[in-house]
């Protein structure tokens, strides 16, 4: 990257403190707000394969900034949302990568296209949604995904990924595997969702069922489910605008069936969810809670008092403070339960 030749829209020494929802202090040597594919094409000349000095930023809601970044941050701000197709079974709805996720979901519901309601109020952008395959209350973005367009910085052209090409998993996709995302090679520019005309409500998740019952709603429509999801999230999860956080800080760990059996013998209340592949998913929040970390701080960071899985910045934290708490929680959960917790956010 020859900084002297970079296009005019690239800024130098950009402050990232307001661009990550954990509110960590950091600067990027170079920063570009991207609103068009043409800008990406102009920057492709500076991309080198295997060079990790390009980082694609969305809402910054799943990001831990360890310190200053000596590369180019591509802040995705591409806008637009539209119905792009329709058949007997579905509406196909496309949005620019920079659109706010929650606003997009509420807009689809207002248009009368249900299907994304369970994912209401998840922070972040449309372009980031497929990267970690965001999910909540029995639904994942991948379940409603149709296709996306990404700009390949290495070849200087737009490419299409269908659902199989994205290799979605639990909080995972091809863009998190093999370092693709950190490389900054594939920059997602828009995403198309397939929203079902023969919609079925997904209200099996205990918290949502309880919320709907409390409101005496028997056959919930998509709007009512969205409202229930919003109420549940607001009661448990801190609003990043008020208490900086990145949502769940760890994955829910999946252990072998035999390990789960041993743990259940010792801890009969341990929440556990058998998986199709024979493994058993455990609730990281419960493990952290039982290890004594719920509502407990280490320096300026802590594990949230209403949901132990969420790491919060009480004010003035740095990346080093976050790493210290992460390691302390991992160590205590490992010691007490023999279970390894892996972090969910991307580290830069
Ligand atoms: N629990 C505790 N103590 C706690 C937190 C949780 O005992 O402090 C127990 C709960 O009582 C429950 C179980 O752990 O029995 C699971 O908790 P919850 O239903 O709140 O969900 P979660 O497994 O902690 C996951 C996702 C969330 C998503 C919710 C709802 C992951 C890592 N997290 O949380 O996603 O909103 O389910 O579907 O899969 C995110 O990814 O940022 C996120 C918030």
Coordinates of C-alpha atoms and ligand atoms in Angstrom, one line a residue:
X1 CA 0.0 0.0 0.0
X2 CA 1.6 3.3 -1.1
X3 CA -0.2 5.8 1.1
X4 CA 0.9 8.7 -1.1
X5 CA -1.1 7.3 -4.1
X6 CA -4.3 6.5 -2.2
X7 CA -7.6 8.1 -3.5
X8 CA -8.8 11.4 -1.9
X9 CA -11.6 9.7 0.0
X10 CA -9.1 7.9 2.3
X11 CA -8.6 9.7 5.6
X12 CA -5.6 9.4 7.8
X13 CA -5.4 8.8 11.6
X14 CA -9.1 8.2 12.0
X15 CA -10.5 7.8 15.5
X16 CA -12.4 4.5 15.9
X17 CA -13.6 5.1 19.5
X18 CA -17.1 5.9 18.2
X19 CA -17.1 3.2 15.6
X20 CA -17.1 0.2 18.0
X21 CA -19.9 -0.5 20.4
X22 CA -17.5 -1.5 23.2
X23 CA -16.2 2.0 23.0
X24 CA -12.6 1.0 23.0
X25 CA -10.0 3.6 22.1
X26 CA -8.1 3.1 18.8
X27 CA -7.0 4.9 15.7
X28 CA -6.7 3.5 12.2
X29 CA -3.8 4.7 10.1
X30 CA -6.1 4.9 7.1
X31 CA -9.9 5.0 6.9
X32 CA -12.4 5.1 4.1
X33 CA -16.2 5.5 4.3
X34 CA -17.5 3.3 1.4
X35 CA -20.7 4.2 -0.3
X36 CA -20.1 2.8 -3.8
X37 CA -18.5 -0.2 -5.6
X38 CA -16.4 2.3 -7.6
X39 CA -14.6 3.2 -4.4
X40 CA -13.8 -0.4 -3.7
X41 CA -12.5 -0.8 -7.3
X42 CA -10.2 2.2 -6.8
X43 CA -8.8 0.6 -3.6
X44 CA -8.4 -2.9 -5.1
X45 CA -5.0 -1.8 -6.6
X46 CA -3.7 -1.5 -3.1
X47 CA -4.8 -4.9 -1.9
X48 CA -2.1 -7.6 -1.5
X49 CA -3.1 -11.2 -1.0
X50 CA -2.4 -12.4 2.5
X51 CA -1.9 -8.8 3.7
X52 CA -4.0 -8.3 6.7
X53 CA -3.9 -4.5 6.5
X54 CA -7.5 -4.2 5.1
X55 CA -10.3 -4.4 7.7
X56 CA -14.0 -4.3 6.8
X57 CA -16.0 -2.5 9.4
X58 CA -19.8 -2.5 9.7
X59 CA -21.6 -1.3 12.8
X60 CA -18.6 -2.3 15.0
X61 CA -20.9 -4.3 17.2
X62 CA -19.0 -7.5 17.2
X63 CA -15.5 -6.1 17.4
X64 CA -12.7 -5.9 20.0
X65 CA -10.1 -3.3 19.2
X66 CA -6.9 -4.4 20.8
X67 CA -5.1 -1.2 20.0
X68 CA -4.3 1.1 17.0
X69 CA -4.6 -0.5 13.5
X70 CA -1.8 0.1 11.1
X71 CA -3.9 -0.5 8.0
X72 CA -6.9 0.6 6.0
X73 CA -10.4 0.4 7.6
X74 CA -13.2 0.1 5.0
X75 CA -16.3 1.4 6.8
X76 CA -19.2 0.0 4.9
X77 CA -21.9 2.7 4.4
X78 CA -23.7 1.4 1.2
X79 CA -27.4 2.1 1.4
X80 CA -30.6 1.1 -0.3
X81 CA -33.3 -1.5 0.2
X82 CA -35.8 -2.9 -2.3
X83 CA -38.0 -5.8 -3.4
X84 CA -36.0 -7.4 -6.2
X85 CA -38.2 -10.4 -7.0
X86 CA -41.2 -12.4 -6.1
X87 CA -42.5 -15.9 -6.8
X88 CA -45.3 -18.1 -5.5
X89 CA -43.3 -18.9 -2.4
X90 CA -41.3 -15.9 -1.4
X91 CA -40.4 -12.2 -1.6
X92 CA -36.8 -11.5 -2.4
X93 CA -35.6 -8.4 -0.6
X94 CA -32.2 -6.8 -1.1
X95 CA -30.4 -4.2 1.1
X96 CA -27.1 -2.4 1.0
X97 CA -24.3 -3.6 3.3
X98 CA -24.3 -0.4 5.3
X99 CA -28.1 -0.5 6.2
X100 CA -28.8 -0.8 9.9
X101 CA -30.0 -4.3 10.6
X102 CA -32.8 -3.6 13.0
X103 CA -34.2 -0.7 10.8
X104 CA -34.1 -3.1 7.8
X105 CA -36.0 -5.8 9.7
X106 CA -38.7 -3.3 10.9
X107 CA -39.0 -2.0 7.3
X108 CA -39.6 -5.5 5.9
X109 CA -42.3 -6.1 8.5
X110 CA -44.0 -2.7 7.7
X111 CA -44.1 -3.8 4.0
X112 CA -45.9 -7.0 5.0
X113 CA -43.0 -9.3 4.4
X114 CA -42.6 -11.5 7.5
X115 CA -39.6 -13.8 8.3
X116 CA -37.0 -11.8 10.0
X117 CA -39.0 -10.7 13.1
X118 CA -37.1 -13.0 15.6
X119 CA -33.9 -11.1 14.7
X120 CA -35.2 -7.7 15.7
X121 CA -33.0 -5.4 17.7
X122 CA -29.7 -7.2 16.9
X123 CA -27.1 -4.5 16.6
X124 CA -25.0 -4.0 13.5
X125 CA -25.4 -3.8 9.8
X126 CA -27.0 -5.9 7.0
X127 CA -23.6 -6.6 5.5
X128 CA -22.3 -8.0 8.8
X129 CA -25.3 -10.3 9.3
X130 CA -24.1 -13.2 7.1
X131 CA -20.5 -13.0 8.3
X132 CA -21.2 -14.3 11.8
X133 CA -24.7 -15.7 10.7
X134 CA -26.5 -13.7 13.4
X135 CA -29.2 -15.6 15.3
X136 CA -31.7 -15.3 18.1
X137 CA -34.8 -17.1 19.4
X138 CA -34.7 -20.1 17.1
X139 CA -33.7 -18.3 13.9
X140 CA -30.5 -17.5 12.1
X141 CA -29.9 -15.0 9.3
X142 CA -28.8 -18.0 7.1
X143 CA -32.3 -19.5 7.4
X144 CA -33.7 -16.5 5.4
X145 CA -30.6 -15.9 3.3
X146 CA -30.8 -16.0 -0.5
X147 CA -27.6 -14.6 -1.9
X148 CA -25.1 -11.8 -1.5
X149 CA -22.7 -9.7 -3.6
X150 CA -19.2 -9.2 -2.5
X151 CA -16.4 -7.2 -4.1
X152 CA -13.3 -9.4 -4.5
X153 CA -10.4 -7.0 -3.7
X154 CA -7.9 -9.4 -5.1
X155 CA -9.5 -9.8 -8.6
X156 CA -11.1 -6.4 -8.7
X157 CA -14.6 -7.7 -9.5
X158 CA -18.0 -8.3 -7.9
X159 CA -18.9 -12.0 -7.1
X160 CA -22.1 -13.6 -6.0
X161 CA -22.3 -16.1 -3.1
X162 CA -25.4 -18.3 -2.8
X163 CA -26.3 -20.0 0.5
X164 CA -24.2 -23.0 0.0
X165 CA -21.2 -20.8 -0.9
X166 CA -21.5 -19.0 2.4
X167 CA -21.1 -22.3 4.4
X168 CA -23.2 -21.0 7.3
X169 CA -22.7 -22.5 10.8
X170 CA -23.5 -21.5 14.3
X171 CA -22.3 -17.8 14.4
X172 CA -20.1 -18.8 11.5
X173 CA -19.7 -18.5 7.7
X174 CA -17.0 -18.8 5.1
X175 CA -16.2 -15.1 5.7
X176 CA -15.0 -16.0 9.2
X177 CA -13.1 -19.1 8.1
X178 CA -9.6 -19.2 6.7
X179 CA -9.0 -15.6 7.7
X180 CA -11.0 -14.4 4.7
X181 CA -12.8 -11.6 6.5
X182 CA -9.7 -10.2 8.2
X183 CA -7.8 -10.3 4.9
X184 CA -10.4 -7.9 3.7
X185 CA -10.5 -9.8 0.4
X186 CA -14.2 -10.2 0.0
X187 CA -16.1 -7.0 0.9
X188 CA -19.9 -7.7 1.1
X189 CA -21.8 -4.9 -0.7
X190 CA -25.4 -6.1 -0.6
X191 CA -27.4 -9.0 0.8
X192 CA -30.7 -10.6 -0.5
X193 CA -33.1 -12.4 1.8
X194 CA -35.8 -14.8 0.8
X195 CA -38.9 -14.0 2.9
X196 CA -41.6 -16.8 2.9
X197 CA -45.1 -16.2 1.7
X198 CA -46.2 -19.3 3.6
X199 CA -44.9 -17.9 6.9
X200 CA -44.9 -19.9 10.1
X201 CA -44.3 -18.2 13.5
X202 CA -41.3 -19.3 15.4
X203 CA -42.3 -18.9 19.0
X204 CA -40.9 -22.1 20.6
X205 CA -38.1 -20.3 22.4
X206 CA -39.1 -20.2 26.1
X207 CA -38.5 -16.4 26.7
X208 CA -40.6 -15.5 23.6
X209 CA -43.4 -18.0 24.5
X210 CA -43.5 -16.5 28.0
X211 CA -43.6 -12.9 26.8
X212 CA -46.5 -13.7 24.3
X213 CA -48.4 -15.6 27.0
X214 CA -48.0 -12.6 29.4
X215 CA -49.7 -10.5 26.8
X216 CA -52.4 -13.1 26.3
X217 CA -51.5 -13.5 22.6
X218 CA -52.3 -16.9 21.2
X219 CA -51.7 -16.7 17.5
X220 CA -49.0 -14.1 17.2
X221 CA -48.4 -12.3 13.9
X222 CA -44.9 -11.3 12.8
X223 CA -45.3 -7.7 14.3
X224 CA -46.3 -9.1 17.7
X225 CA -43.3 -11.5 17.6
X226 CA -41.0 -8.7 16.8
X227 CA -42.4 -6.7 19.7
X228 CA -42.0 -9.7 22.1
X229 CA -38.4 -10.1 20.9
X230 CA -37.7 -6.4 21.5
X231 CA -39.2 -6.6 25.0
X232 CA -37.1 -9.7 25.9
X233 CA -33.9 -8.3 24.5
X234 CA -34.5 -4.9 26.3
X235 CA -35.0 -6.7 29.6
X236 CA -31.8 -8.8 29.4
X237 CA -29.3 -7.2 27.1
X238 CA -27.7 -3.8 27.6
X239 CA -28.3 -1.1 24.9
X240 CA -24.8 -0.4 23.5
X241 CA -25.7 3.3 23.3
X242 CA -26.0 3.3 27.1
X243 CA -23.6 0.5 28.3
X244 CA -21.0 -0.3 25.7
X245 CA -20.9 -4.0 24.8
X246 CA -20.7 -6.5 21.9
X247 CA -23.7 -8.8 22.8
X248 CA -22.7 -12.3 23.7
X249 CA -19.0 -12.3 24.3
X250 CA -18.5 -16.1 24.0
X251 CA -20.0 -18.9 21.9
X252 CA -22.2 -21.4 23.6
X253 CA -19.7 -24.3 23.8
X254 CA -20.6 -27.6 22.1
X255 CA -19.2 -30.6 24.0
X256 CA -19.2 -34.4 23.4
X257 CA -22.3 -36.3 24.7
X258 CA -20.2 -38.1 27.3
X259 CA -18.8 -34.9 28.7
X260 CA -22.3 -33.4 28.9
X261 CA -23.5 -36.5 30.8
X262 CA -20.7 -36.2 33.4
X263 CA -21.4 -32.5 33.8
X264 CA -25.1 -33.1 34.2
X265 CA -24.5 -35.7 36.9
X266 CA -22.7 -33.0 38.9
X267 CA -24.9 -30.0 37.8
X268 CA -28.4 -31.2 37.0
X269 CA -29.6 -27.7 36.3
X270 CA -27.1 -27.0 33.6
X271 CA -29.0 -25.8 30.5
X272 CA -28.1 -28.1 27.6
X273 CA -29.3 -28.5 24.0
X274 CA -28.5 -31.8 22.1
X275 CA -27.3 -31.0 18.5
X276 CA -28.0 -32.9 15.3
X277 CA -24.3 -34.1 15.1
X278 CA -24.5 -35.8 18.6
X279 CA -22.7 -33.0 20.5
X280 CA -24.4 -31.1 23.2
X281 CA -24.5 -27.3 23.3
X282 CA -24.2 -25.8 26.8
X283 CA -25.2 -22.3 28.0
X284 CA -22.1 -20.2 28.3
X285 CA -24.0 -17.6 30.3
X286 CA -25.0 -20.2 32.9
X287 CA -21.4 -21.5 33.2
X288 CA -20.0 -17.9 33.7
X289 CA -22.8 -17.1 36.1
X290 CA -22.0 -20.3 38.2
X291 CA -18.3 -19.5 38.1
X292 CA -19.1 -16.3 40.0
X293 CA -18.7 -13.8 37.3
X294 CA -22.2 -12.5 36.8
X295 CA -22.3 -8.8 37.7
X296 CA -18.6 -8.9 38.6
X297 CA -16.0 -6.5 37.3
X298 CA -12.3 -6.7 36.7
X299 CA -11.0 -3.1 36.3
X300 CA -13.2 -1.0 34.1
X301 CA -14.9 -4.0 32.5
X302 CA -17.4 -6.6 33.8
X303 CA -19.8 -9.4 33.0
X304 CA -23.3 -7.9 32.8
X305 CA -25.6 -8.3 35.9
X306 CA -28.7 -9.4 33.9
X307 CA -26.9 -11.7 31.4
X308 CA -23.5 -13.1 32.4
X309 CA -22.6 -13.8 28.7
X310 CA -22.3 -10.1 27.9
X311 CA -19.0 -8.3 28.6
X312 CA -19.6 -4.6 29.3
X313 CA -17.3 -1.5 29.4
X314 CA -18.2 0.5 32.6
X315 CA -16.2 3.4 31.2
X316 CA -12.6 4.1 30.1
X317 CA -11.6 0.5 29.2
X318 CA -8.9 -0.5 26.7
X319 CA -8.4 -3.6 24.6
X320 CA -6.0 -4.9 27.3
X321 CA -8.7 -4.7 30.0
X322 CA -11.1 -6.7 27.8
X323 CA -8.5 -9.4 27.2
X324 CA -7.7 -9.6 30.9
X325 CA -11.3 -10.2 31.8
X326 CA -11.8 -12.6 28.9
X327 CA -8.9 -14.7 30.1
X328 CA -10.0 -14.6 33.7
X329 CA -13.5 -15.9 32.8
X330 CA -12.1 -18.5 30.5
X331 CA -9.7 -19.7 33.2
X332 CA -12.4 -20.0 35.9
X333 CA -14.9 -21.8 33.7
X334 CA -12.2 -24.2 32.5
X335 CA -11.2 -24.9 36.2
X336 CA -14.7 -25.4 37.4
X337 CA -16.3 -27.2 34.5
X338 CA -13.4 -28.3 32.3
X339 CA -15.1 -26.4 29.4
X340 CA -13.3 -24.1 27.0
X341 CA -15.0 -20.9 26.1
X342 CA -14.2 -19.3 22.7
X343 CA -14.8 -15.6 22.1
X344 CA -17.5 -14.6 19.7
X345 CA -16.4 -11.1 18.5
X346 CA -13.7 -10.5 15.9
X347 CA -10.4 -9.2 17.3
X348 CA -8.4 -6.5 15.6
Ligands
LIG1 N1 -28.2 -18.2 32.0 C1 -27.9 -18.1 33.3 N2 -27.2 -17.0 33.7 C2 -26.9 -16.0 32.9 C3 -27.2 -16.0 31.5 C4 -27.9 -17.2 31.1 O1 -28.2 -19.0 34.1 O2 -26.3 -15.0 33.4 C5 -29.0 -19.3 31.5 C6 -30.4 -18.9 31.1 O3 -31.3 -19.0 32.2 C7 -30.8 -20.0 30.1 C8 -29.5 -20.2 29.4 O4 -28.4 -19.8 30.2 O5 -31.2 -21.2 30.7 C9 -29.4 -19.5 28.0 O6 -29.6 -18.1 28.2 P1 -30.4 -17.2 27.1 O7 -31.6 -17.9 26.8 O8 -30.4 -15.8 27.6 O9 -29.5 -17.3 25.8 P2 -27.9 -17.4 25.5 O10 -27.6 -18.8 25.2 O11 -27.2 -16.8 26.7 C10 -28.1 -17.0 23.0 C11 -27.3 -16.2 22.0 C12 -27.9 -14.7 22.0 C13 -29.3 -14.8 21.6 C14 -30.1 -15.7 22.7 C15 -31.5 -15.9 22.3 C16 -25.1 -17.1 21.7 C17 -23.7 -17.0 22.1 N3 -25.9 -16.2 22.2 O12 -27.8 -16.5 24.3 O13 -27.2 -14.0 21.0 O14 -29.9 -13.5 21.7 O15 -29.4 -17.0 22.7 O16 -31.6 -16.7 21.2 O17 -25.5 -18.0 21.0 C18 -25.3 -12.6 20.5 O18 -24.9 -13.5 19.7 O19 -24.7 -11.5 20.6 C19 -26.6 -12.8 21.2 C20 -27.0 -11.9 22.1

